[in-house]
Tab-separated table of C-alpha atoms in Angstrom:
chain	number	residue	atom	x	y	z
A	709	MET	CA	-12.519	-102.350	-28.291
A	710	GLU	CA	-15.621	-100.293	-28.617
A	711	GLY	CA	-17.514	-102.739	-26.392
A	712	MET	CA	-14.725	-102.846	-23.890
A	713	CYS	CA	-14.574	-99.063	-23.742
A	714	CYS	CA	-18.292	-98.978	-23.222
A	715	GLY	CA	-18.013	-101.580	-20.488
A	716	VAL	CA	-15.217	-99.689	-18.802
A	717	ALA	CA	-17.133	-96.488	-19.121
A	718	GLU	CA	-20.200	-98.105	-17.580
A	719	THR	CA	-18.263	-99.571	-14.686
A	720	GLU	CA	-16.443	-96.317	-14.071
A	721	THR	CA	-19.674	-94.345	-13.943
A	722	ALA	CA	-21.363	-96.909	-11.690
A	723	LYS	CA	-18.539	-97.083	-9.141
A	724	PRO	CA	-18.710	-93.449	-7.943
A	725	VAL	CA	-22.546	-93.639	-7.471
A	726	GLU	CA	-22.436	-96.525	-5.032
A	727	PRO	CA	-20.102	-94.954	-2.450
A	728	SER	CA	-21.945	-91.629	-2.715
A	729	SER	CA	-25.276	-93.291	-1.887
A	730	GLN	CA	-23.696	-95.150	1.032
A	731	SER	CA	-22.130	-91.985	2.380
A	732	ALA	CA	-25.417	-90.110	2.040
A	733	ARG	CA	-27.191	-92.878	3.929
A	734	ARG	CA	-24.463	-92.751	6.560
A	735	ARG	CA	-24.891	-89.008	6.986
A	736	ARG	CA	-28.661	-89.339	7.376
A	737	MET	CA	-28.192	-91.963	10.099
A	738	GLU	CA	-25.767	-89.665	11.912
A	739	ILE	CA	-28.345	-86.851	11.831
A	740	HIS	CA	-31.039	-89.171	13.271
A	741	GLN	CA	-28.641	-90.295	15.986
A	742	LEU	CA	-28.094	-86.694	16.993
A	743	LYS	CA	-31.855	-86.051	17.337
A	744	PHE	CA	-32.992	-89.245	19.102
A	745	PRO	CA	-31.414	-92.071	21.078
A	746	ALA	CA	-30.217	-94.889	18.859
A	747	SER	CA	-32.624	-97.433	20.355
A	748	ASP	CA	-35.705	-95.230	19.718
A	749	ALA	CA	-34.627	-93.626	16.476
A	750	ALA	CA	-37.128	-95.511	14.325
A	751	PHE	CA	-40.173	-94.997	16.593
A	752	ALA	CA	-39.672	-91.603	18.205
A	753	PRO	CA	-41.484	-89.345	15.659
A	754	PRO	CA	-44.739	-91.430	15.574
A	755	GLN	CA	-44.797	-91.557	19.389
A	756	GLU	CA	-44.459	-87.783	19.596
A	757	ARG	CA	-47.323	-87.296	17.153
A	758	ARG	CA	-49.556	-89.695	19.101
A	759	ARG	CA	-48.645	-87.936	22.348
A	760	ARG	CA	-49.680	-84.580	20.914
A	761	LYS	CA	-53.037	-85.987	19.768
A	762	ARG	CA	-53.778	-87.522	23.157
A	763	HIS	CA	-52.976	-84.226	24.849
A	764	LYS	CA	-55.449	-82.488	22.546
A	765	LEU	CA	-58.286	-84.840	23.501
A	766	GLU	CA	-57.544	-84.555	27.201
A	767	LYS	CA	-57.594	-80.782	26.958
A	768	TRP	CA	-61.058	-80.712	25.316
A	769	ASP	CA	-62.435	-83.458	27.559
A	770	VAL	CA	-65.337	-84.034	25.159
A	771	PRO	CA	-66.142	-87.503	23.758
A	772	THR	CA	-66.696	-86.097	20.278
A	773	GLY	CA	-63.261	-84.453	20.177
A	774	ARG	CA	-64.757	-80.967	19.656
A	775	PRO	CA	-63.821	-77.989	21.793
A	776	PRO	CA	-66.259	-77.362	24.653
A	777	THR	CA	-69.124	-74.943	24.030
A	778	SER	CA	-71.834	-73.510	26.236
A	779	SER	CA	-74.401	-75.860	24.700
A	780	THR	CA	-72.386	-78.988	25.536
A	781	LEU	CA	-70.865	-78.175	28.893
A	782	ASP	CA	-73.129	-75.535	30.442
A	783	GLU	CA	-74.911	-76.843	33.546
A	784	SER	CA	-78.036	-74.893	32.677
A	785	ASN	CA	-78.646	-77.271	29.757
A	786	LEU	CA	-78.566	-80.404	31.869
A	787	PRO	CA	-81.818	-82.155	32.912
A	788	GLY	CA	-83.121	-80.809	36.168
A	789	LYS	CA	-81.494	-77.418	35.617
A	790	ASN	CA	-83.174	-74.256	34.468
A	791	GLY	CA	-82.536	-75.006	30.798
A	792	PRO	CA	-84.688	-77.373	28.770
A	793	GLY	CA	-82.095	-80.108	28.295
A	794	ASN	CA	-80.897	-79.844	24.721
A	795	GLU	CA	-80.411	-77.306	21.950
A	796	ARG	CA	-83.641	-78.122	20.161
A	797	ASP	CA	-85.678	-77.736	23.336
A	798	ALA	CA	-83.878	-74.526	24.197
A	799	GLU	CA	-84.826	-72.964	20.875
A	800	SER	CA	-88.504	-73.830	21.302
A	801	THR	CA	-88.516	-72.384	24.806
A	802	LYS	CA	-86.702	-69.149	23.910
A	803	SER	CA	-89.093	-68.451	21.057
A	804	SER	CA	-92.006	-68.261	23.499
A	805	VAL	CA	-90.596	-66.022	26.254
A	806	SER	CA	-91.024	-62.286	25.818
A	807	ALA	CA	-90.929	-60.715	29.275
A	808	PRO	CA	-88.420	-60.353	32.105
A	809	PRO	CA	-88.595	-63.096	34.749
A	810	SER	CA	-90.555	-62.464	37.903
A	811	SER	CA	-91.103	-64.440	41.066
A	812	SER	CA	-94.886	-64.272	40.572
A	813	VAL	CA	-94.859	-65.476	36.947
A	814	PRO	CA	-96.286	-69.010	36.613
A	815	LYS	CA	-93.937	-71.544	35.068
A	816	PHE	CA	-94.883	-72.820	31.633
A	817	GLY	CA	-93.805	-75.162	28.862
A	818	VAL	CA	-94.482	-74.949	25.118
A	819	THR	CA	-94.314	-77.454	22.267
A	820	SER	CA	-95.449	-76.655	18.724
A	821	VAL	CA	-94.858	-79.023	15.789
A	822	CYS	CA	-95.976	-79.225	12.181
A	823	GLY	CA	-96.880	-82.895	12.556
A	824	ARG	CA	-98.135	-84.654	9.448
A	825	ARG	CA	-99.203	-81.459	7.709
A	826	LYS	CA	-97.232	-79.978	4.838
A	827	ASP	CA	-97.290	-76.425	6.240
A	828	MET	CA	-97.128	-75.052	9.766
A	829	GLU	CA	-100.131	-72.798	10.394
A	830	ASP	CA	-100.207	-72.725	14.215
A	831	ALA	CA	-98.852	-69.841	16.274
A	832	VAL	CA	-98.229	-69.523	20.019
A	833	SER	CA	-98.024	-66.287	21.991
A	834	ILE	CA	-96.809	-66.098	25.595
A	835	HIS	CA	-96.217	-62.782	27.354
A	836	PRO	CA	-95.729	-62.950	31.128
A	837	SER	CA	-96.463	-59.612	32.818
A	838	PHE	CA	-97.554	-58.316	29.420
A	839	CYS	CA	-98.787	-54.987	30.822
A	840	GLY	CA	-95.248	-54.120	31.869
A	841	ALA	CA	-94.311	-51.887	34.773
A	842	THR	CA	-97.458	-49.984	35.753
A	843	ASN	CA	-98.694	-48.224	38.857
A	844	SER	CA	-101.552	-50.710	39.146
A	845	GLU	CA	-100.511	-53.843	41.015
A	846	SER	CA	-103.443	-55.802	39.560
A	847	LEU	CA	-102.266	-55.108	35.990
A	848	ARG	CA	-98.636	-55.861	36.818
A	849	ASP	CA	-99.425	-59.500	37.685
A	850	LEU	CA	-101.404	-60.361	34.540
A	851	HIS	CA	-99.928	-62.995	32.214
A	852	PHE	CA	-100.996	-63.689	28.632
A	853	TYR	CA	-101.086	-67.123	26.939
A	854	GLY	CA	-102.540	-67.748	23.487
A	855	VAL	CA	-102.766	-70.506	20.873
A	856	PHE	CA	-103.853	-69.668	17.321
A	857	ASP	CA	-104.645	-72.379	14.762
A	858	GLY	CA	-104.649	-70.936	11.249
A	859	HIS	CA	-106.388	-72.393	8.211
A	860	GLY	CA	-105.954	-71.519	4.551
A	861	CYS	CA	-102.578	-69.993	5.393
A	862	SER	CA	-100.569	-68.932	8.430
A	863	HIS	CA	-100.623	-65.137	8.153
A	864	VAL	CA	-103.810	-64.591	10.201
A	865	ALA	CA	-102.499	-66.774	13.044
A	866	VAL	CA	-99.166	-64.925	12.965
A	867	LYS	CA	-100.978	-61.588	12.981
A	868	CYS	CA	-102.920	-62.686	16.064
A	869	LYS	CA	-99.709	-63.794	17.742
A	870	ASP	CA	-98.098	-60.410	17.112
A	871	ARG	CA	-101.035	-58.183	18.009
A	872	MET	CA	-103.580	-59.849	20.297
A	873	HIS	CA	-101.738	-59.229	23.577
A	874	GLU	CA	-101.188	-55.580	22.646
A	875	ILE	CA	-104.884	-55.098	21.909
A	876	VAL	CA	-105.860	-56.737	25.196
A	877	LYS	CA	-103.401	-54.473	26.979
A	878	ASP	CA	-105.024	-51.408	25.407
A	879	GLU	CA	-108.495	-52.550	26.433
A	880	LEU	CA	-107.480	-53.298	30.006
A	881	GLY	CA	-107.854	-49.649	30.944
A	882	ASN	CA	-111.655	-50.015	30.755
A	883	ILE	CA	-111.954	-53.182	32.817
A	884	GLY	CA	-113.808	-53.241	36.130
A	885	GLU	CA	-114.050	-55.713	38.939
A	886	GLU	CA	-117.085	-57.634	37.594
A	887	ASN	CA	-116.940	-60.651	35.304
A	888	GLU	CA	-119.102	-58.853	32.747
A	889	SER	CA	-116.384	-56.223	32.385
A	890	TRP	CA	-113.837	-58.903	31.568
A	891	GLU	CA	-116.255	-60.404	29.059
A	892	GLU	CA	-116.925	-57.106	27.317
A	893	MET	CA	-113.242	-56.244	27.254
A	894	MET	CA	-112.259	-59.558	25.656
A	895	LYS	CA	-115.069	-59.300	23.105
A	896	LYS	CA	-113.854	-55.847	22.097
A	897	SER	CA	-110.310	-57.154	21.821
A	898	PHE	CA	-111.325	-59.993	19.513
A	899	SER	CA	-113.436	-57.599	17.428
A	900	ARG	CA	-110.486	-55.217	17.010
A	901	MET	CA	-108.252	-58.133	16.080
A	902	ASP	CA	-110.724	-59.245	13.417
A	903	GLU	CA	-110.908	-55.700	12.028
A	904	GLU	CA	-107.129	-55.474	11.758
A	905	VAL	CA	-107.016	-58.774	9.892
A	906	THR	CA	-109.693	-57.508	7.511
A	907	GLN	CA	-107.839	-54.249	6.905
A	908	CYS	CA	-104.529	-55.929	6.111
A	909	THR	CA	-106.274	-58.155	3.568
A	910	ASN	CA	-106.791	-56.513	0.173
A	911	ALA	CA	-107.142	-57.473	-3.458
A	912	LYS	CA	-103.379	-57.953	-3.803
A	913	GLY	CA	-102.973	-60.013	-0.650
A	914	ILE	CA	-101.236	-59.010	2.550
A	915	SER	CA	-100.062	-55.427	2.600
A	916	SER	CA	-98.599	-55.081	6.095
A	917	SER	CA	-97.928	-58.184	8.104
A	918	SER	CA	-94.924	-59.843	9.694
A	919	ALA	CA	-95.953	-63.019	7.877
A	920	ALA	CA	-95.939	-61.430	4.416
A	921	SER	CA	-92.562	-62.879	3.529
A	922	GLN	CA	-93.757	-66.410	4.341
A	923	CYS	CA	-97.318	-66.146	3.035
A	924	LEU	CA	-98.154	-68.080	-0.149
A	925	CYS	CA	-101.656	-66.663	-0.638
A	926	ASN	CA	-100.526	-64.312	-3.396
A	927	LEU	CA	-99.254	-67.305	-5.363
A	928	ARG	CA	-102.459	-69.313	-4.918
A	929	ILE	CA	-105.299	-66.884	-5.468
A	930	PRO	CA	-105.640	-63.185	-6.336
A	931	LYS	CA	-107.406	-62.526	-3.035
A	932	CYS	CA	-106.634	-64.022	0.374
A	933	ASP	CA	-109.856	-63.432	2.309
A	934	ALA	CA	-110.396	-67.202	2.535
A	935	VAL	CA	-107.943	-67.348	5.432
A	936	GLY	CA	-108.647	-67.366	9.156
A	937	SER	CA	-107.548	-68.620	12.542
A	938	THR	CA	-108.957	-69.909	15.781
A	939	ALA	CA	-107.960	-68.174	18.993
A	940	VAL	CA	-107.905	-69.433	22.574
A	941	VAL	CA	-106.492	-66.851	24.974
A	942	ALA	CA	-105.941	-67.112	28.729
A	943	VAL	CA	-105.153	-64.188	31.014
A	944	VAL	CA	-103.913	-65.471	34.363
A	945	SER	CA	-103.932	-63.267	37.459
A	946	PRO	CA	-103.039	-64.201	41.041
A	947	ASP	CA	-106.704	-64.938	41.830
A	948	LYS	CA	-108.503	-65.473	38.498
A	949	ILE	CA	-108.242	-67.204	35.134
A	950	ILE	CA	-109.944	-65.534	32.159
A	951	VAL	CA	-110.288	-67.700	29.034
A	952	SER	CA	-111.617	-66.417	25.714
A	953	ASN	CA	-112.212	-68.878	22.907
A	954	CYS	CA	-113.141	-68.462	19.259
A	955	GLY	CA	-113.009	-71.673	17.228
A	956	ASP	CA	-112.118	-75.270	18.039
A	957	SER	CA	-108.909	-74.757	20.007
A	958	ARG	CA	-109.447	-75.525	23.682
A	959	ALA	CA	-108.488	-74.590	27.235
A	960	VAL	CA	-108.702	-77.151	30.038
A	961	LEU	CA	-107.987	-76.634	33.733
A	962	CYS	CA	-106.617	-79.510	35.774
A	963	ARG	CA	-108.019	-79.096	39.297
A	964	ASN	CA	-107.333	-81.715	41.940
A	965	GLY	CA	-106.676	-84.303	39.230
A	966	LYS	CA	-109.941	-83.646	37.365
A	967	ALA	CA	-110.400	-81.932	34.018
A	968	VAL	CA	-112.444	-78.718	34.081
A	969	PRO	CA	-113.160	-77.461	30.532
A	970	LEU	CA	-112.884	-73.686	30.292
A	971	SER	CA	-114.019	-73.501	26.672
A	972	VAL	CA	-116.421	-75.304	24.360
A	973	ASP	CA	-115.503	-75.968	20.728
A	974	HIS	CA	-117.376	-73.895	18.182
A	975	LYS	CA	-118.510	-76.606	15.801
A	976	PRO	CA	-121.184	-75.961	13.129
A	977	ASP	CA	-123.341	-78.847	14.368
A	978	ARG	CA	-123.468	-77.559	17.943
A	979	PRO	CA	-127.191	-76.875	18.508
A	980	ASP	CA	-126.869	-73.207	19.448
A	981	GLU	CA	-124.302	-72.529	16.716
A	982	LEU	CA	-126.428	-74.304	14.124
A	983	GLU	CA	-129.411	-72.171	15.095
A	984	ARG	CA	-127.373	-68.962	14.885
A	985	ILE	CA	-125.989	-69.840	11.432
A	986	GLU	CA	-129.421	-70.677	10.039
A	987	LYS	CA	-130.921	-67.449	11.435
A	988	ALA	CA	-128.203	-65.512	9.611
A	989	GLY	CA	-129.199	-67.211	6.354
A	990	GLY	CA	-126.413	-69.759	6.194
A	991	ARG	CA	-126.406	-73.535	6.003
A	992	VAL	CA	-124.423	-76.345	7.565
A	993	ILE	CA	-123.506	-78.991	5.010
A	994	TYR	CA	-122.059	-82.343	6.027
A	995	TRP	CA	-119.072	-82.802	3.766
A	996	ASP	CA	-116.390	-84.774	5.564
A	997	GLY	CA	-118.049	-83.586	8.776
A	998	ALA	CA	-120.248	-80.601	9.551
A	999	ARG	CA	-119.055	-77.470	7.723
A	1000	VAL	CA	-120.381	-73.944	7.254
A	1001	LEU	CA	-121.595	-73.844	3.637
A	1002	GLY	CA	-119.729	-77.125	3.239
A	1003	VAL	CA	-116.363	-75.317	3.609
A	1004	LEU	CA	-115.273	-74.438	7.160
A	1005	ALA	CA	-115.325	-77.000	9.967
A	1006	MET	CA	-115.791	-74.364	12.706
A	1007	SER	CA	-118.495	-71.794	13.296
A	1008	ARG	CA	-116.357	-68.979	14.782
A	1009	SER	CA	-112.944	-67.690	13.807
A	1010	ILE	CA	-110.875	-64.561	13.224
A	1011	GLY	CA	-110.740	-63.690	9.545
A	1012	ASP	CA	-112.653	-65.786	6.966
A	1013	ASN	CA	-114.287	-62.687	5.508
A	1014	TYR	CA	-115.926	-64.665	2.722
A	1015	LEU	CA	-118.083	-66.566	5.252
A	1016	LYS	CA	-119.391	-63.590	7.232
A	1017	PRO	CA	-121.926	-63.176	8.815
A	1018	TYR	CA	-122.260	-66.934	9.308
A	1019	VAL	CA	-118.799	-67.234	10.833
A	1020	VAL	CA	-118.228	-64.604	13.525
A	1021	ALA	CA	-115.241	-63.540	15.623
A	1022	GLU	CA	-117.133	-63.125	18.901
A	1023	PRO	CA	-115.494	-65.199	21.656
A	1024	GLU	CA	-117.056	-67.041	24.548
A	1025	VAL	CA	-115.462	-65.832	27.786
A	1026	THR	CA	-115.086	-67.846	30.984
A	1027	VAL	CA	-113.911	-66.300	34.261
A	1028	ILE	CA	-113.022	-68.667	37.089
A	1029	ASP	CA	-111.397	-68.165	40.481
A	1030	ARG	CA	-108.094	-69.856	41.233
A	1031	THR	CA	-107.916	-72.301	44.135
A	1032	PRO	CA	-105.069	-74.096	45.945
A	1033	GLU	CA	-106.236	-77.321	44.251
A	1034	ASP	CA	-105.353	-76.068	40.758
A	1035	ASP	CA	-102.589	-78.088	39.125
A	1036	CYS	CA	-102.147	-76.684	35.633
A	1037	LEU	CA	-103.797	-75.050	32.647
A	1038	ILE	CA	-103.576	-76.613	29.184
A	1039	LEU	CA	-104.090	-74.607	25.988
A	1040	ALA	CA	-103.857	-76.526	22.725
A	1041	SER	CA	-104.969	-76.586	19.122
A	1042	ASP	CA	-107.315	-79.251	17.793
A	1043	GLY	CA	-104.352	-81.324	16.654
A	1044	LEU	CA	-104.191	-82.488	20.282
A	1045	TRP	CA	-107.888	-82.558	21.170
A	1046	ASP	CA	-108.894	-84.544	18.066
A	1047	VAL	CA	-107.137	-87.599	19.490
A	1048	LEU	CA	-106.981	-86.944	23.261
A	1049	GLN	CA	-109.739	-86.556	25.823
A	1050	ASN	CA	-109.615	-83.768	28.388
A	1051	GLY	CA	-109.129	-86.195	31.267
A	1052	THR	CA	-106.280	-88.011	29.550
A	1053	ALA	CA	-104.430	-84.774	28.816
A	1054	CYS	CA	-104.844	-83.578	32.397
A	1055	GLY	CA	-103.648	-86.906	33.748
A	1056	VAL	CA	-100.492	-86.803	31.637
A	1057	ALA	CA	-99.710	-83.190	32.555
A	1058	ARG	CA	-100.356	-83.775	36.248
A	1059	MET	CA	-98.129	-86.849	36.209
A	1060	CYS	CA	-95.254	-84.856	34.684
A	1061	LEU	CA	-95.606	-82.050	37.211
A	1062	ARG	CA	-95.748	-84.435	40.165
A	1063	SER	CA	-92.940	-86.683	38.911
A	1064	SER	CA	-90.392	-83.886	39.258
A	1065	LYS	CA	-88.007	-84.570	42.114
A	1066	PRO	CA	-89.093	-83.141	45.456
A	1067	PRO	CA	-86.995	-80.240	46.731
A	1068	PRO	CA	-84.145	-81.260	49.021
A	1069	PRO	CA	-84.327	-80.209	52.690
A	1070	SER	CA	-83.025	-76.769	53.532
A	1071	PRO	CA	-79.506	-76.756	55.028
A	1072	ALA	CA	-79.123	-76.387	58.746
A	1073	PRO	CA	-78.416	-72.883	60.073
A	1074	GLY	CA	-74.721	-72.093	60.187
A	1075	ASN	CA	-73.906	-74.834	57.657
A	1076	GLN	CA	-74.925	-73.035	54.462
A	1077	ASP	CA	-72.650	-73.004	51.491
A	1078	HIS	CA	-72.798	-70.619	48.547
A	1079	GLU	CA	-73.403	-73.548	46.148
A	1080	THR	CA	-76.167	-75.153	48.207
A	1081	VAL	CA	-79.539	-75.155	46.425
A	1082	THR	CA	-82.448	-74.480	48.728
A	1083	GLY	CA	-85.833	-76.107	48.368
A	1084	ASP	CA	-87.469	-72.994	46.907
A	1085	ASP	CA	-84.699	-72.519	44.337
A	1086	TYR	CA	-84.923	-76.160	43.284
A	1087	ALA	CA	-88.679	-75.899	42.765
A	1088	LYS	CA	-88.260	-72.793	40.622
A	1089	GLU	CA	-85.604	-74.465	38.462
A	1090	SER	CA	-87.407	-77.768	37.934
A	1091	SER	CA	-90.898	-76.392	37.307
A	1092	ASP	CA	-90.051	-75.072	33.849
A	1093	MET	CA	-88.605	-78.438	32.873
A	1094	ALA	CA	-91.637	-80.299	34.200
A	1095	CYS	CA	-94.026	-78.090	32.196
A	1096	PHE	CA	-91.981	-78.582	29.047
A	1097	GLN	CA	-91.928	-82.342	29.568
A	1098	ALA	CA	-95.721	-82.276	29.957
A	1099	SER	CA	-96.271	-80.354	26.718
A	1100	HIS	CA	-93.704	-82.489	24.889
A	1101	LEU	CA	-95.218	-85.749	26.097
A	1102	LEU	CA	-98.725	-84.642	25.128
A	1103	THR	CA	-97.481	-83.798	21.650
A	1104	LYS	CA	-95.742	-87.154	21.249
A	1105	LEU	CA	-98.872	-88.939	22.456
A	1106	ALA	CA	-101.005	-87.101	19.890
A	1107	LEU	CA	-98.567	-88.039	17.121
A	1108	ALA	CA	-98.576	-91.649	18.291
A	1109	ARG	CA	-102.373	-91.599	18.036
A	1110	GLN	CA	-102.074	-90.532	14.400
A	1111	SER	CA	-103.027	-86.877	14.691
A	1112	THR	CA	-102.987	-85.398	11.186
A	1113	ASP	CA	-102.956	-81.700	12.114
A	1114	ASN	CA	-100.446	-79.200	13.470
A	1115	ILE	CA	-100.070	-79.622	17.227
A	1116	SER	CA	-99.426	-76.753	19.644
A	1117	VAL	CA	-99.553	-77.276	23.404
A	1118	VAL	CA	-99.020	-74.829	26.275
A	1119	VAL	CA	-98.892	-76.088	29.883
A	1120	VAL	CA	-99.005	-73.493	32.658
A	1121	ASP	CA	-98.130	-74.538	36.216
A	1122	LEU	CA	-100.775	-73.073	38.562
A	1123	ARG	CA	-99.521	-74.644	41.780
A	1124	LYS	CA	-98.877	-72.058	44.440
A	1125	THR	CA	-95.658	-72.648	46.413
């Protein structure tokens, strides 16, 4: 009886559950039938979700599925436009421009890489129309380009980058029309720059410098006077090129396809430099190459107080007239020149400048459209890109030839349109 009661109880409790589950399932089916047609009831929700996703992709119209941004869709970042072509190139170009654009400013391209070195000690300074708006037309069209290759640390090179163009601007008030005036002015500028570097160097390290936060001299030694930098500076005017060099960075002019050196490296084993060092009481010791006192592999630099008076900051100045045959000017640190000859570098730069597409013909009168690009506008837009490609290709070539130093290259387009 007890088993029968249990069995009856079990069957009685099981019977109400079954119809309730069937009725619940029936109600759910009725709800689905109200929302969607019966034939598509099972597939309608997934199709709607897929349709929404496809609409999202079509709206963005970007292969990666990300919303469009100025860096991905802006025409100025496309090759052949005014921008450099990608975000990395754009950053390197923006970091070098520091003056408002002008129709008379030569186009230029800059590439500066750490290379196979652990630390980056090069610095590049470019200041078109660096004298600003002045009453003198000759000063208004002066453009400053500089490459500084630091050694021991980067703070002297960074100091030169921040201050050299301002010092040259201050000294320009005393310049005359003769080449000797340019030479004296540049020598005074380099001397002032060397004095400022000496003053900001004390027993505790760097006291006032924009590079103080990145300088590691205070962690290495109690005194950071064993730091210096080369300096090659070019001031370009509408009719002249003035190059001042102190160290083993170099400036080369490409004229009619031929390399014209505008500076000579200051190496300790150069006959005149060797004679000057020995007259000052110093010695040139060959230790992994010719070095002043067996330490520094150059005979002139800014800074390096511990090697004075053997190592001086007096530059050699070259003033040359511009001609219609000038193609470009190349300024670079020794990371490039250690593995590339002057002629090779000029050939590569000239090839990049000439390989840019020729300007399209001007539209016929009466058929001009507001989006039509004239020949002059096309040349202005593509010149910057061509200069950047030249500097970038030179840097890649130096790396391919196993350059072990920092590499900084500036290419200035001197072609007159």
